[in-house]
mmCIF file of C-alpha atoms and ligand atoms in Angstrom:
data_model
loop_
_atom_site.group_PDB
_atom_site.id
_atom_site.type_symbol
_atom_site.label_atom_id
_atom_site.label_comp_id
_atom_site.label_asym_id
_atom_site.label_seq_id
_atom_site.Cartn_x
_atom_site.Cartn_y
_atom_site.Cartn_z
ATOM 1 C CA MET A 1 -140.983 -228.270 0.155
ATOM 2 C CA VAL A 2 -139.468 -228.624 3.610
ATOM 3 C CA LEU A 3 -136.673 -226.072 4.098
ATOM 4 C CA ASN A 4 -135.799 -226.941 7.657
ATOM 5 C CA ASP A 5 -137.240 -229.332 10.209
ATOM 6 C CA ARG A 6 -135.955 -227.880 13.480
ATOM 7 C CA PRO A 7 -138.597 -226.557 13.824
ATOM 8 C CA ILE A 8 -140.518 -227.299 10.646
ATOM 9 C CA ASN A 9 -140.507 -224.607 7.932
ATOM 10 C CA ALA A 10 -142.083 -225.454 4.585
ATOM 11 C CA GLU A 11 -143.117 -223.564 1.455
ATOM 12 C CA THR A 12 -145.495 -224.352 -1.401
ATOM 13 C CA PRO A 13 -144.467 -224.710 -5.076
ATOM 14 C CA ALA A 14 -146.148 -221.980 -7.153
ATOM 15 C CA HIS A 15 -148.352 -224.350 -9.184
ATOM 16 C CA LEU A 16 -149.906 -225.677 -5.957
ATOM 17 C CA LEU A 17 -151.036 -222.153 -5.032
ATOM 18 C CA ASP A 18 -153.439 -222.104 -7.996
ATOM 19 C CA ASP A 19 -156.588 -222.115 -5.804
ATOM 20 C CA LYS A 20 -158.205 -218.731 -5.308
ATOM 21 C CA ILE A 21 -158.505 -219.552 -1.606
ATOM 22 C CA THR A 22 -155.373 -221.313 -0.346
ATOM 23 C CA THR A 23 -156.229 -224.713 1.148
ATOM 24 C CA ALA A 24 -154.863 -225.844 4.515
ATOM 25 C CA GLU A 25 -152.549 -228.438 2.950
ATOM 26 C CA ASN A 26 -151.035 -225.781 0.673
ATOM 27 C CA MET A 27 -150.471 -223.162 3.391
ATOM 28 C CA PHE A 28 -146.789 -222.529 4.113
ATOM 29 C CA VAL A 29 -145.449 -222.991 7.645
ATOM 30 C CA ARG A 30 -142.919 -220.747 9.332
ATOM 31 C CA ASN A 31 -141.843 -221.501 12.884
ATOM 32 C CA ASN A 32 -139.328 -219.399 14.792
ATOM 33 C CA GLY A 33 -139.478 -221.492 17.952
ATOM 34 C CA ILE A 34 -140.793 -224.816 19.182
ATOM 35 C CA PRO A 35 -144.541 -225.196 18.599
ATOM 36 C CA PRO A 36 -146.559 -225.814 21.783
ATOM 37 C CA THR A 37 -146.831 -229.448 22.818
ATOM 38 C CA SER A 38 -150.288 -229.284 24.378
ATOM 39 C CA ILE A 39 -153.282 -227.255 23.264
ATOM 40 C CA ASP A 40 -156.472 -227.095 25.324
ATOM 41 C CA PRO A 41 -158.977 -224.945 23.413
ATOM 42 C CA ALA A 42 -161.646 -225.277 26.142
ATOM 43 C CA ASN A 43 -159.367 -223.577 28.675
ATOM 44 C CA TRP A 44 -157.520 -221.263 26.281
ATOM 45 C CA LEU A 45 -157.221 -217.714 27.615
ATOM 46 C CA LEU A 46 -156.420 -214.561 25.685
ATOM 47 C CA THR A 47 -155.131 -211.752 27.912
ATOM 48 C CA ILE A 48 -155.118 -208.129 26.749
ATOM 49 C CA GLU A 49 -153.017 -205.762 28.820
ATOM 50 C CA GLY A 50 -150.126 -203.307 28.566
ATOM 51 C CA GLU A 51 -149.258 -199.807 29.722
ATOM 52 C CA SER A 52 -151.675 -198.256 27.201
ATOM 53 C CA ALA A 53 -154.568 -200.622 27.987
ATOM 54 C CA LYS A 54 -157.203 -199.106 30.300
ATOM 55 C CA GLN A 55 -157.400 -202.436 32.137
ATOM 56 C CA SER A 56 -156.176 -206.016 31.891
ATOM 57 C CA LYS A 57 -158.852 -208.381 30.604
ATOM 58 C CA GLN A 58 -159.057 -212.088 29.809
ATOM 59 C CA TYR A 59 -161.243 -213.899 27.313
ATOM 60 C CA THR A 60 -161.887 -217.581 26.743
ATOM 61 C CA LEU A 61 -162.583 -218.704 23.176
ATOM 62 C CA ALA A 62 -166.258 -218.937 24.148
ATOM 63 C CA ASP A 63 -166.180 -215.317 25.427
ATOM 64 C CA LEU A 64 -164.712 -214.096 22.140
ATOM 65 C CA LYS A 65 -167.302 -216.037 20.136
ATOM 66 C CA GLN A 66 -170.245 -214.817 22.263
ATOM 67 C CA LYS A 67 -169.276 -211.224 22.916
ATOM 68 C CA PHE A 68 -168.161 -209.957 19.523
ATOM 69 C CA THR A 69 -169.484 -209.974 15.960
ATOM 70 C CA HIS A 70 -167.869 -212.643 13.764
ATOM 71 C CA HIS A 71 -166.144 -211.562 10.558
ATOM 72 C CA SER A 72 -164.539 -213.469 7.699
ATOM 73 C CA TYR A 73 -161.907 -212.088 5.347
ATOM 74 C CA GLN A 74 -159.501 -213.590 2.867
ATOM 75 C CA LEU A 75 -156.162 -212.170 4.021
ATOM 76 C CA THR A 76 -152.781 -212.548 2.331
ATOM 77 C CA LEU A 77 -149.963 -213.677 4.591
ATOM 78 C CA GLU A 78 -146.473 -213.457 3.134
ATOM 79 C CA CYS A 79 -143.276 -214.049 5.085
ATOM 80 C CA GLY A 80 -140.981 -211.007 4.983
ATOM 81 C CA GLY A 81 -138.207 -213.368 3.819
ATOM 82 C CA ASN A 82 -140.146 -214.853 0.875
ATOM 83 C CA GLY A 83 -137.716 -214.786 -2.094
ATOM 84 C CA ARG A 84 -134.602 -214.797 0.115
ATOM 85 C CA ALA A 85 -133.042 -217.630 -1.932
ATOM 86 C CA GLU A 86 -132.226 -215.165 -4.737
ATOM 87 C CA PHE A 87 -129.994 -212.906 -2.625
ATOM 88 C CA SER A 88 -126.372 -212.577 -3.684
ATOM 89 C CA PRO A 89 -124.343 -212.527 -1.503
ATOM 90 C CA GLY A 90 -126.733 -214.905 0.214
ATOM 91 C CA ALA A 91 -128.627 -214.080 3.381
ATOM 92 C CA LYS A 92 -128.877 -216.490 6.315
ATOM 93 C CA GLY A 93 -132.253 -217.931 7.216
ATOM 94 C CA ASN A 94 -134.793 -220.140 5.477
ATOM 95 C CA GLN A 95 -134.070 -220.105 1.747
ATOM 96 C CA TRP A 96 -137.633 -219.330 0.648
ATOM 97 C CA THR A 97 -138.134 -219.243 -3.114
ATOM 98 C CA THR A 98 -141.656 -218.053 -4.006
ATOM 99 C CA GLY A 99 -143.887 -220.147 -1.754
ATOM 100 C CA ALA A 100 -144.035 -218.391 1.639
ATOM 101 C CA VAL A 101 -147.331 -216.755 0.718
ATOM 102 C CA ALA A 102 -150.962 -217.786 1.097
ATOM 103 C CA CYS A 103 -154.429 -216.295 1.091
ATOM 104 C CA PRO A 104 -156.907 -218.463 3.002
ATOM 105 C CA LYS A 105 -160.241 -217.302 4.399
ATOM 106 C CA TRP A 106 -159.978 -216.430 8.093
ATOM 107 C CA THR A 107 -162.847 -216.177 10.576
ATOM 108 C CA GLY A 108 -162.811 -214.585 14.001
ATOM 109 C CA VAL A 109 -163.441 -211.273 15.696
ATOM 110 C CA ARG A 110 -161.973 -207.925 14.831
ATOM 111 C CA LEU A 111 -158.789 -207.111 16.715
ATOM 112 C CA ALA A 112 -160.138 -203.538 16.948
ATOM 113 C CA ASP A 113 -163.381 -204.671 18.638
ATOM 114 C CA VAL A 114 -161.482 -206.570 21.342
ATOM 115 C CA LEU A 115 -158.945 -203.778 21.923
ATOM 116 C CA LYS A 116 -161.792 -201.253 22.246
ATOM 117 C CA ASP A 117 -163.617 -203.521 24.694
ATOM 118 C CA VAL A 118 -160.540 -203.423 26.916
ATOM 119 C CA GLY A 119 -160.032 -199.695 26.365
ATOM 120 C CA ILE A 120 -157.142 -198.003 24.580
ATOM 121 C CA LYS A 121 -155.394 -195.077 26.261
ATOM 122 C CA ASP A 122 -154.637 -191.974 24.184
ATOM 123 C CA ASP A 123 -150.905 -192.609 24.397
ATOM 124 C CA ALA A 124 -151.088 -196.023 22.643
ATOM 125 C CA VAL A 125 -148.639 -196.319 19.737
ATOM 126 C CA TYR A 126 -148.202 -200.073 19.099
ATOM 127 C CA ILE A 127 -149.554 -203.520 19.870
ATOM 128 C CA GLY A 128 -147.526 -206.692 20.400
ATOM 129 C CA TYR A 129 -148.458 -210.371 20.586
ATOM 130 C CA TYR A 130 -147.257 -213.353 22.601
ATOM 131 C CA GLY A 131 -147.885 -216.979 21.589
ATOM 132 C CA LYS A 132 -147.628 -220.318 23.375
ATOM 133 C CA ASP A 133 -144.625 -221.618 21.414
ATOM 134 C CA THR A 134 -141.250 -221.616 23.163
ATOM 135 C CA HIS A 135 -137.765 -220.386 22.308
ATOM 136 C CA ILE A 136 -135.639 -222.693 20.175
ATOM 137 C CA SER A 137 -133.085 -222.952 23.015
ATOM 138 C CA GLY A 138 -135.734 -224.419 25.336
ATOM 139 C CA ASP A 139 -135.152 -221.492 27.753
ATOM 140 C CA PRO A 140 -138.650 -220.740 29.176
ATOM 141 C CA SER A 141 -137.684 -217.132 30.014
ATOM 142 C CA LYS A 142 -137.230 -216.331 26.300
ATOM 143 C CA GLU A 143 -139.905 -215.822 23.644
ATOM 144 C CA ALA A 144 -139.655 -217.412 20.189
ATOM 145 C CA ILE A 145 -141.087 -214.283 18.579
ATOM 146 C CA SER A 146 -143.241 -211.390 19.807
ATOM 147 C CA ARG A 147 -143.902 -208.798 17.151
ATOM 148 C CA GLY A 148 -146.591 -206.224 16.477
ATOM 149 C CA VAL A 149 -147.843 -203.298 14.418
ATOM 150 C CA PRO A 150 -148.509 -199.584 15.010
ATOM 151 C CA ILE A 151 -151.863 -198.925 16.683
ATOM 152 C CA ASN A 152 -153.322 -197.262 13.557
ATOM 153 C CA LYS A 153 -152.654 -200.414 11.507
ATOM 154 C CA ALA A 154 -153.923 -202.622 14.360
ATOM 155 C CA LEU A 155 -157.279 -200.806 14.390
ATOM 156 C CA GLU A 156 -158.026 -201.423 10.690
ATOM 157 C CA GLU A 157 -161.183 -203.479 10.330
ATOM 158 C CA GLU A 158 -159.687 -206.413 8.394
ATOM 159 C CA ASN A 159 -157.361 -207.529 11.206
ATOM 160 C CA LEU A 160 -158.708 -210.576 12.997
ATOM 161 C CA ILE A 161 -158.242 -212.606 16.109
ATOM 162 C CA ALA A 162 -159.124 -215.792 14.250
ATOM 163 C CA TRP A 163 -160.118 -219.289 15.328
ATOM 164 C CA ALA A 164 -160.996 -220.648 11.873
ATOM 165 C CA MET A 165 -159.304 -220.972 8.508
ATOM 166 C CA ASN A 166 -161.431 -221.941 5.508
ATOM 167 C CA ASP A 167 -164.396 -222.680 7.825
ATOM 168 C CA ALA A 168 -162.471 -225.297 9.847
ATOM 169 C CA ASP A 169 -160.190 -225.123 12.895
ATOM 170 C CA ILE A 170 -156.910 -223.400 12.032
ATOM 171 C CA PRO A 171 -154.360 -226.200 11.379
ATOM 172 C CA PHE A 172 -152.131 -226.772 14.418
ATOM 173 C CA MET A 173 -148.961 -225.610 12.618
ATOM 174 C CA ASN A 174 -150.715 -222.397 11.554
ATOM 175 C CA GLY A 175 -151.679 -221.439 15.104
ATOM 176 C CA HIS A 176 -154.649 -223.452 16.420
ATOM 177 C CA PRO A 177 -156.710 -222.592 18.416
ATOM 178 C CA LEU A 178 -156.266 -218.809 18.004
ATOM 179 C CA ARG A 179 -154.086 -216.514 15.940
ATOM 180 C CA LEU A 180 -153.729 -212.921 14.986
ATOM 181 C CA VAL A 181 -154.116 -212.230 11.257
ATOM 182 C CA ILE A 182 -152.707 -208.913 10.017
ATOM 183 C CA GLY A 183 -153.108 -208.859 6.229
ATOM 184 C CA GLY A 184 -150.647 -207.021 3.983
ATOM 185 C CA TRP A 185 -147.780 -206.750 6.501
ATOM 186 C CA PRO A 186 -144.965 -209.259 6.984
ATOM 187 C CA ALA A 187 -146.656 -212.444 8.239
ATOM 188 C CA SER A 188 -144.344 -212.286 11.269
ATOM 189 C CA THR A 189 -146.877 -209.767 12.671
ATOM 190 C CA SER A 190 -149.618 -212.456 12.636
ATOM 191 C CA GLY A 191 -148.984 -214.243 15.933
ATOM 192 C CA LYS A 192 -149.832 -217.941 16.139
ATOM 193 C CA TRP A 193 -151.063 -219.818 19.259
ATOM 194 C CA LEU A 194 -152.118 -216.373 20.486
ATOM 195 C CA GLU A 195 -152.228 -215.988 24.293
ATOM 196 C CA ARG A 196 -151.592 -212.334 24.968
ATOM 197 C CA ILE A 197 -151.757 -208.949 23.260
ATOM 198 C CA VAL A 198 -150.137 -205.899 24.790
ATOM 199 C CA ILE A 199 -151.135 -202.312 23.985
ATOM 200 C CA ARG A 200 -147.905 -200.352 24.179
ATOM 201 C CA ASP A 201 -147.010 -196.688 24.733
ATOM 202 C CA GLN A 202 -143.815 -197.246 22.727
ATOM 203 C CA ILE A 203 -142.789 -199.361 19.728
ATOM 204 C CA HIS A 204 -143.185 -202.948 20.911
ATOM 205 C CA ASP A 205 -139.873 -204.402 22.086
ATOM 206 C CA GLY A 206 -140.660 -208.146 21.991
ATOM 207 C CA ALA A 207 -138.411 -210.809 20.472
ATOM 208 C CA LYS A 208 -137.511 -210.084 16.819
ATOM 209 C CA MET A 209 -138.661 -206.458 16.978
ATOM 210 C CA ALA A 210 -135.103 -205.172 17.458
ATOM 211 C CA ALA A 211 -132.658 -204.783 14.560
ATOM 212 C CA PRO A 212 -131.724 -206.557 12.410
ATOM 213 C CA ALA A 213 -134.829 -208.814 12.546
ATOM 214 C CA TYR A 214 -137.576 -207.837 10.101
ATOM 215 C CA ARG A 215 -135.780 -204.619 9.273
ATOM 216 C CA VAL A 216 -134.126 -203.317 6.107
ATOM 217 C CA PRO A 217 -131.541 -200.556 5.685
ATOM 218 C CA CYS A 218 -133.289 -197.168 6.006
ATOM 219 C CA GLU A 219 -131.252 -196.054 2.980
ATOM 220 C CA PRO A 220 -130.216 -198.420 0.150
ATOM 221 C CA VAL A 221 -126.863 -200.200 0.542
ATOM 222 C CA ALA A 222 -124.469 -201.958 -1.859
ATOM 223 C CA PRO A 223 -124.784 -205.777 -1.919
ATOM 224 C CA GLY A 224 -122.776 -207.363 0.884
ATOM 225 C CA SER A 225 -122.588 -204.207 3.047
ATOM 226 C CA LYS A 226 -122.498 -204.374 6.830
ATOM 227 C CA VAL A 227 -125.280 -202.187 8.220
ATOM 228 C CA ALA A 228 -125.340 -200.829 11.778
ATOM 229 C CA ASP A 229 -128.442 -201.696 13.812
ATOM 230 C CA GLU A 230 -129.420 -198.031 14.142
ATOM 231 C CA ASP A 231 -129.502 -197.732 10.344
ATOM 232 C CA MET A 232 -132.097 -200.515 9.999
ATOM 233 C CA CYS A 233 -135.828 -199.606 9.775
ATOM 234 C CA ILE A 234 -138.871 -201.768 10.606
ATOM 235 C CA ILE A 235 -140.668 -203.246 7.572
ATOM 236 C CA HIS A 236 -144.242 -201.973 7.262
ATOM 237 C CA ALA A 237 -146.594 -203.114 4.450
ATOM 238 C CA MET A 238 -145.306 -205.719 1.980
ATOM 239 C CA PRO A 239 -144.576 -204.509 -1.586
ATOM 240 C CA ILE A 240 -146.485 -205.305 -4.811
ATOM 241 C CA LYS A 241 -145.894 -208.873 -5.983
ATOM 242 C CA SER A 242 -147.404 -211.580 -8.173
ATOM 243 C CA LEU A 243 -147.195 -215.292 -8.780
ATOM 244 C CA ILE A 244 -147.832 -217.432 -11.863
ATOM 245 C CA THR A 245 -149.744 -220.474 -10.579
ATOM 246 C CA TYR A 246 -150.548 -221.947 -14.012
ATOM 247 C CA PRO A 247 -148.647 -223.273 -15.929
ATOM 248 C CA LYS A 248 -146.100 -225.089 -13.825
ATOM 249 C CA SER A 249 -142.574 -224.132 -14.827
ATOM 250 C CA GLY A 250 -141.182 -226.757 -17.227
ATOM 251 C CA ASP A 251 -144.504 -227.593 -18.918
ATOM 252 C CA SER A 252 -144.639 -228.121 -22.671
ATOM 253 C CA HIS A 253 -147.369 -226.805 -24.951
ATOM 254 C CA LYS A 254 -148.591 -227.184 -28.550
ATOM 255 C CA LYS A 255 -147.840 -224.073 -30.600
ATOM 256 C CA ASP A 256 -151.195 -223.624 -32.313
ATOM 257 C CA VAL A 257 -153.317 -223.906 -29.183
ATOM 258 C CA GLN A 258 -154.035 -220.785 -27.078
ATOM 259 C CA PHE A 259 -152.135 -221.047 -23.873
ATOM 260 C CA PRO A 260 -153.883 -220.147 -20.579
ATOM 261 C CA VAL A 261 -151.806 -218.368 -17.919
ATOM 262 C CA ARG A 262 -153.075 -217.345 -14.493
ATOM 263 C CA GLY A 263 -152.083 -216.435 -10.974
ATOM 264 C CA HIS A 264 -152.510 -213.966 -8.136
ATOM 265 C CA ALA A 265 -151.150 -210.524 -7.280
ATOM 266 C CA TRP A 266 -151.126 -208.605 -3.991
ATOM 267 C CA ALA A 267 -149.887 -205.221 -2.819
ATOM 268 C CA GLY A 268 -149.632 -204.969 0.990
ATOM 269 C CA ASP A 269 -152.110 -202.315 2.147
ATOM 270 C CA LYS A 270 -152.742 -201.161 -1.423
ATOM 271 C CA ALA A 271 -154.697 -202.714 -4.294
ATOM 272 C CA VAL A 272 -153.288 -204.175 -7.501
ATOM 273 C CA SER A 273 -154.164 -202.027 -10.513
ATOM 274 C CA LYS A 274 -152.543 -203.953 -13.368
ATOM 275 C CA VAL A 275 -150.867 -207.244 -14.260
ATOM 276 C CA GLU A 276 -148.789 -207.574 -17.427
ATOM 277 C CA LEU A 277 -147.201 -210.614 -19.059
ATOM 278 C CA SER A 278 -144.171 -210.934 -21.289
ATOM 279 C CA ILE A 279 -142.955 -213.910 -23.339
ATOM 280 C CA ASP A 280 -139.949 -212.058 -24.800
ATOM 281 C CA PHE A 281 -137.893 -211.306 -21.669
ATOM 282 C CA GLY A 282 -139.649 -208.030 -20.986
ATOM 283 C CA GLN A 283 -139.335 -206.443 -24.470
ATOM 284 C CA THR A 284 -143.104 -206.327 -24.960
ATOM 285 C CA TRP A 285 -145.960 -206.683 -22.470
ATOM 286 C CA LEU A 286 -149.552 -207.865 -22.697
ATOM 287 C CA VAL A 287 -152.132 -206.691 -20.136
ATOM 288 C CA ALA A 288 -153.863 -209.579 -18.304
ATOM 289 C CA SER A 289 -157.463 -209.589 -17.006
ATOM 290 C CA LEU A 290 -157.461 -208.669 -13.325
ATOM 291 C CA GLU A 291 -160.215 -209.368 -10.786
ATOM 292 C CA LYS A 292 -161.084 -207.104 -7.873
ATOM 293 C CA PRO A 293 -160.085 -208.366 -4.404
ATOM 294 C CA VAL A 294 -162.868 -210.045 -2.371
ATOM 295 C CA ASN A 295 -161.913 -207.621 0.410
ATOM 296 C CA ARG A 296 -159.039 -205.295 1.267
ATOM 297 C CA ASN A 297 -155.742 -207.119 1.975
ATOM 298 C CA ALA A 298 -156.792 -210.174 -0.118
ATOM 299 C CA TRP A 299 -154.825 -211.188 -3.186
ATOM 300 C CA GLN A 300 -156.334 -210.617 -6.644
ATOM 301 C CA HIS A 301 -156.578 -213.168 -9.419
ATOM 302 C CA TRP A 302 -155.500 -212.538 -12.985
ATOM 303 C CA HIS A 303 -155.601 -214.606 -16.140
ATOM 304 C CA SER A 304 -154.764 -214.372 -19.813
ATOM 305 C CA GLN A 305 -154.386 -216.401 -23.030
ATOM 306 C CA ILE A 306 -151.097 -216.404 -24.866
ATOM 307 C CA GLN A 307 -150.351 -217.275 -28.497
ATOM 308 C CA PHE A 308 -146.711 -218.254 -28.940
ATOM 309 C CA PRO A 309 -145.063 -216.975 -32.172
ATOM 310 C CA SER A 310 -142.982 -220.107 -32.791
ATOM 311 C CA LYS A 311 -141.866 -223.402 -31.355
ATOM 312 C CA GLY A 312 -139.043 -223.381 -28.875
ATOM 313 C CA TYR A 313 -138.151 -222.281 -25.363
ATOM 314 C CA PHE A 314 -140.126 -219.441 -23.835
ATOM 315 C CA GLU A 315 -140.358 -217.837 -20.433
ATOM 316 C CA VAL A 316 -143.574 -216.294 -19.200
ATOM 317 C CA TRP A 317 -142.962 -213.317 -16.934
ATOM 318 C CA ALA A 318 -145.649 -211.637 -14.818
ATOM 319 C CA LYS A 319 -145.389 -208.097 -13.513
ATOM 320 C CA ALA A 320 -147.965 -206.413 -11.267
ATOM 321 C CA THR A 321 -148.429 -202.707 -10.556
ATOM 322 C CA ASP A 322 -150.077 -201.280 -7.425
ATOM 323 C CA SER A 323 -152.705 -198.553 -7.046
ATOM 324 C CA ASP A 324 -149.948 -195.928 -6.611
ATOM 325 C CA GLY A 325 -148.366 -196.911 -9.949
ATOM 326 C CA VAL A 326 -145.455 -198.772 -8.349
ATOM 327 C CA GLY A 327 -144.564 -201.926 -10.307
ATOM 328 C CA GLN A 328 -142.535 -205.024 -9.572
ATOM 329 C CA PRO A 329 -138.853 -204.938 -10.502
ATOM 330 C CA MET A 330 -137.450 -207.599 -12.855
ATOM 331 C CA ILE A 331 -134.562 -208.361 -10.489
ATOM 332 C CA LEU A 332 -133.901 -208.157 -6.753
ATOM 333 C CA PRO A 333 -135.020 -204.627 -5.828
ATOM 334 C CA GLY A 334 -132.406 -203.923 -3.207
ATOM 335 C CA TRP A 335 -129.976 -206.148 -1.405
ATOM 336 C CA ASN A 336 -130.359 -206.127 2.390
ATOM 337 C CA PRO A 337 -128.464 -208.101 5.046
ATOM 338 C CA LYS A 338 -131.372 -210.321 6.174
ATOM 339 C CA GLY A 339 -132.829 -211.069 2.757
ATOM 340 C CA TYR A 340 -136.259 -209.460 3.030
ATOM 341 C CA LEU A 341 -138.741 -207.995 0.527
ATOM 342 C CA ASN A 342 -137.669 -209.637 -2.722
ATOM 343 C CA ASN A 343 -140.650 -208.847 -4.942
ATOM 344 C CA ALA A 344 -138.938 -209.466 -8.296
ATOM 345 C CA CYS A 345 -141.131 -210.785 -11.118
ATOM 346 C CA HIS A 346 -141.968 -214.477 -11.150
ATOM 347 C CA ARG A 347 -140.936 -216.374 -14.302
ATOM 348 C CA VAL A 348 -141.930 -219.807 -15.589
ATOM 349 C CA ALA A 349 -140.407 -221.790 -18.453
ATOM 350 C CA VAL A 350 -142.510 -223.300 -21.276
ATOM 351 C CA GLN A 351 -141.333 -225.536 -24.112
ATOM 352 C CA VAL A 352 -143.519 -224.885 -27.166
ATOM 353 C CA MET A 353 -143.761 -227.907 -29.512
HETATM 354 N N1 MTE B 1 -146.275 -217.646 17.868
HETATM 355 C C1 MTE B 1 -145.682 -217.525 16.675
HETATM 356 N N2 MTE B 1 -146.270 -216.753 15.734
HETATM 357 C C2 MTE B 1 -145.702 -216.618 14.519
HETATM 358 C C3 MTE B 1 -144.472 -217.241 14.207
HETATM 359 C C4 MTE B 1 -143.860 -218.065 15.204
HETATM 360 O O1 MTE B 1 -142.798 -218.638 15.008
HETATM 361 N N3 MTE B 1 -144.506 -218.161 16.418
HETATM 362 N N4 MTE B 1 -143.889 -217.036 12.976
HETATM 363 C C5 MTE B 1 -144.276 -215.804 12.289
HETATM 364 C C6 MTE B 1 -143.772 -215.730 10.921
HETATM 365 S S1 MTE B 1 -142.174 -215.191 10.734
HETATM 366 C C7 MTE B 1 -144.564 -215.987 9.841
HETATM 367 S S2 MTE B 1 -144.009 -215.788 8.271
HETATM 368 C C8 MTE B 1 -145.955 -216.473 10.037
HETATM 369 C C9 MTE B 1 -146.138 -217.803 9.351
HETATM 370 O O2 MTE B 1 -147.436 -218.278 9.516
HETATM 371 P P1 MTE B 1 -147.775 -219.773 9.101
HETATM 372 O O3 MTE B 1 -146.787 -220.690 9.762
HETATM 373 O O4 MTE B 1 -149.173 -220.000 9.517
HETATM 374 O O5 MTE B 1 -147.623 -219.829 7.598
HETATM 375 O O6 MTE B 1 -146.319 -216.632 11.408
HETATM 376 C C10 MTE B 1 -145.791 -215.660 12.285
HETATM 377 N N5 MTE B 1 -146.331 -215.853 13.597
HETATM 378 MO MO1 MO B 2 -141.794 -214.838 8.436
#
């Protein structure tokens, strides 16, 4: 579903995210600027520098592939604005419903291995990325987006500088030939068309790091409030969430046949501990079978069989709980001016015949 074509932004209907490993054609696309017009993988250079880097160093793709151990992880990328369409009053920006999330398999080298090869000074607090795309205005002095994560998150072993997705080149719109993949945090931290990483002695101040971008009120506010920039805090890990990928909303089903329901659940830097289903608007809940993640920061699959009590209109609701016991809310958990972090339960409609 194309939300905007200047530049292209597209999400995936829930029933097309049924694969355990998201395929390239079902991966959402989020562009803040104008994607690069020419890509030359043979001459691609990644520069690592910054005031908290012990030196400035450059790597070709061949250097990265030869010098460091290769790792593959399935990592969940979810746009911080996924679910924005439900905000009331509405929030500006792409009106994502449920489909700005994906969990493909990524292959590359550990971000930590490359940062350590360059050398990290003791005063490092953050990293930031720069990509080859350009600002929407066409002004070459401006970046489209340049975000990052605290150094302690950056050094976790699952973060990759990746050249492959699902054992093939990363699709162009998802960052070919090189991208950062930071699982569990807003996908805006996973820089596409990656050319440069800076190791910073302060919170990174690249484009879309400053308020209000990718920030929420530090304290909850009433819907529609104006919030001062200094009262907005940077989003860290994404909250617990789940998706029903089978059935497709609007399906019909024969009453006397067991009804299969399945999907995925993910919890930022935490694990998912439980998924429950309701077919009576949350009055009673049934615990679904939940698989372990293939690795940290990968989504987890769940499935169940439902017996409907009668014919008629039903909704199936799914609700996941994380390893700290924090569950998904039934409705928008907290209005915020930019429409981030809506992790309300997903619901699908079923007509039982
Ligand atoms: N260089 C660059 N990296 C980027 C972006 C971008 O516009 N340019 N968008 C970010 C945002 S906001 C998201 S949600 C993810 C989307 O990744 P995808 O397009 O591969 O789904 O990439 C992030 N990395
Ligand atoms: Mo995003």
